[in-house]
Amino acid sequence: RLVTQYPFQMDLVSGKHVVDAKSLMGTLAISRADGLSLMIHTSPSQSTEKLLMEMNNFTQPSQIKIIHKRDPGEIHMYCGI
């Protein structure tokens, strides 16, 4: 439910499997996978900061990795969940 509050694209990733984190069917299909991560495609903004604060309720801050892409205006965040 948290992911639907934000306008950016988010994916659930487990190994080579990727599903849309906003898709009920996708989340059900991958929910039992090991090593599940949330990948967030976004540009730095106040919404990004708010989401990071809310993610702290679900994971340890040390499990959040911010990975910058080639495009300086876009970042990917991986959150172990």
PDB file of C-alpha atoms in Angstrom:
ATOM      1  CA  ARG A   1       0.000   0.000   0.000  1.00  0.00           C
ATOM      2  CA  LEU A   2       2.905   2.345   0.690  1.00  0.00           C
ATOM      3  CA  VAL A   3       4.177   2.163  -2.886  1.00  0.00           C
ATOM      4  CA  THR A   4       0.860   3.292  -4.388  1.00  0.00           C
ATOM      5  CA  GLN A   5       1.200   6.642  -2.596  1.00  0.00           C
ATOM      6  CA  TYR A   6       4.156   7.657  -4.754  1.00  0.00           C
ATOM      7  CA  PRO A   7       4.272   8.550  -8.449  1.00  0.00           C
ATOM      8  CA  PHE A   8       7.534   6.816  -9.273  1.00  0.00           C
ATOM      9  CA  GLN A   9       8.038   3.367 -10.775  1.00  0.00           C
ATOM     10  CA  MET A  10       8.975   0.666  -8.244  1.00  0.00           C
ATOM     11  CA  ASP A  11       9.912  -2.961  -8.819  1.00  0.00           C
ATOM     12  CA  LEU A  12      10.315  -5.968  -6.548  1.00  0.00           C
ATOM     13  CA  VAL A  13      13.493  -7.859  -7.437  1.00  0.00           C
ATOM     14  CA  SER A  14      14.653 -11.339  -6.510  1.00  0.00           C
ATOM     15  CA  GLY A  15      17.627 -12.608  -8.449  1.00  0.00           C
ATOM     16  CA  LYS A  16      16.753 -12.325 -12.132  1.00  0.00           C
ATOM     17  CA  HIS A  17      13.002 -11.964 -11.455  1.00  0.00           C
ATOM     18  CA  VAL A  18      11.501  -8.465 -11.524  1.00  0.00           C
ATOM     19  CA  VAL A  19       7.843  -7.498 -11.014  1.00  0.00           C
ATOM     20  CA  ASP A  20       5.998  -4.196 -10.727  1.00  0.00           C
ATOM     21  CA  ALA A  21       5.782  -3.421  -6.993  1.00  0.00           C
ATOM     22  CA  LYS A  22       2.424  -1.703  -7.545  1.00  0.00           C
ATOM     23  CA  SER A  23       0.892  -4.827  -9.097  1.00  0.00           C
ATOM     24  CA  LEU A  24      -1.032  -7.049  -6.705  1.00  0.00           C
ATOM     25  CA  MET A  25      -0.526 -10.107  -8.900  1.00  0.00           C
ATOM     26  CA  GLY A  26       3.189  -9.375  -9.264  1.00  0.00           C
ATOM     27  CA  THR A  27       3.743  -8.931  -5.538  1.00  0.00           C
ATOM     28  CA  LEU A  28       1.860 -12.130  -4.757  1.00  0.00           C
ATOM     29  CA  ALA A  29       3.917 -14.037  -7.315  1.00  0.00           C
ATOM     30  CA  ILE A  30       7.276 -12.946  -5.906  1.00  0.00           C
ATOM     31  CA  SER A  31       6.411 -12.472  -2.218  1.00  0.00           C
ATOM     32  CA  ARG A  32       7.898 -15.799  -1.065  1.00  0.00           C
ATOM     33  CA  ALA A  33      11.187 -15.335  -2.893  1.00  0.00           C
ATOM     34  CA  ASP A  34      14.496 -15.151  -1.044  1.00  0.00           C
ATOM     35  CA  GLY A  35      16.579 -11.990  -1.181  1.00  0.00           C
ATOM     36  CA  LEU A  36      13.686  -9.691  -2.033  1.00  0.00           C
ATOM     37  CA  SER A  37      14.567  -6.049  -2.763  1.00  0.00           C
ATOM     38  CA  LEU A  38      12.538  -2.991  -3.672  1.00  0.00           C
ATOM     39  CA  MET A  39      14.022  -1.005  -6.558  1.00  0.00           C
ATOM     40  CA  ILE A  40      12.765   2.556  -6.831  1.00  0.00           C
ATOM     41  CA  HIS A  41      13.236   4.532 -10.063  1.00  0.00           C
ATOM     42  CA  THR A  42      13.078   8.227  -9.271  1.00  0.00           C
ATOM     43  CA  SER A  43      14.701  11.618  -9.336  1.00  0.00           C
ATOM     44  CA  PRO A  44      15.834  13.237  -6.067  1.00  0.00           C
ATOM     45  CA  SER A  45      12.912  15.142  -4.520  1.00  0.00           C
ATOM     46  CA  GLN A  46      11.016  15.733  -1.291  1.00  0.00           C
ATOM     47  CA  SER A  47       8.879  12.690  -2.143  1.00  0.00           C
ATOM     48  CA  THR A  48      12.033  10.588  -2.347  1.00  0.00           C
ATOM     49  CA  GLU A  49      13.124  11.736   1.099  1.00  0.00           C
ATOM     50  CA  LYS A  50       9.666  11.019   2.527  1.00  0.00           C
ATOM     51  CA  LEU A  51       9.693   7.511   1.067  1.00  0.00           C
ATOM     52  CA  LEU A  52      13.146   6.825   2.540  1.00  0.00           C
ATOM     53  CA  MET A  53      11.884   7.896   5.961  1.00  0.00           C
ATOM     54  CA  GLU A  54       8.858   5.594   5.647  1.00  0.00           C
ATOM     55  CA  MET A  55      11.032   2.685   4.450  1.00  0.00           C
ATOM     56  CA  ASN A  56      12.878   2.856   7.776  1.00  0.00           C
ATOM     57  CA  ASN A  57       9.736   1.288   9.314  1.00  0.00           C
ATOM     58  CA  PHE A  58      10.257  -1.831   7.175  1.00  0.00           C
ATOM     59  CA  THR A  59      14.027  -2.186   6.944  1.00  0.00           C
ATOM     60  CA  GLN A  60      17.244  -1.120   8.620  1.00  0.00           C
ATOM     61  CA  PRO A  61      18.785   2.094   7.217  1.00  0.00           C
ATOM     62  CA  SER A  62      21.942   0.098   6.462  1.00  0.00           C
ATOM     63  CA  GLN A  63      19.909  -2.026   4.007  1.00  0.00           C
ATOM     64  CA  ILE A  64      19.012   0.964   1.826  1.00  0.00           C
ATOM     65  CA  LYS A  65      21.467   1.507  -1.011  1.00  0.00           C
ATOM     66  CA  ILE A  66      21.225   4.486  -3.328  1.00  0.00           C
ATOM     67  CA  ILE A  67      22.676   3.749  -6.731  1.00  0.00           C
ATOM     68  CA  HIS A  68      23.062   6.564  -9.227  1.00  0.00           C
ATOM     69  CA  LYS A  69      22.467   5.816 -12.868  1.00  0.00           C
ATOM     70  CA  ARG A  70      24.223   7.402 -15.827  1.00  0.00           C
ATOM     71  CA  ASP A  71      21.550  10.061 -16.041  1.00  0.00           C
ATOM     72  CA  PRO A  72      22.444  12.472 -13.199  1.00  0.00           C
ATOM     73  CA  GLY A  73      18.758  13.293 -12.664  1.00  0.00           C
ATOM     74  CA  GLU A  74      17.723   9.706 -11.917  1.00  0.00           C
ATOM     75  CA  ILE A  75      18.608   7.458  -8.995  1.00  0.00           C
ATOM     76  CA  HIS A  76      17.833   3.873  -8.123  1.00  0.00           C
ATOM     77  CA  MET A  77      17.344   2.888  -4.500  1.00  0.00           C
ATOM     78  CA  TYR A  78      17.513  -0.716  -3.390  1.00  0.00           C
ATOM     79  CA  CYS A  79      15.853  -1.549  -0.092  1.00  0.00           C
ATOM     80  CA  GLY A  80      16.252  -5.026   1.360  1.00  0.00           C
ATOM     81  CA  ILE A  81      12.864  -6.129   2.684  1.00  0.00           C
TER      82      ILE A  81
END
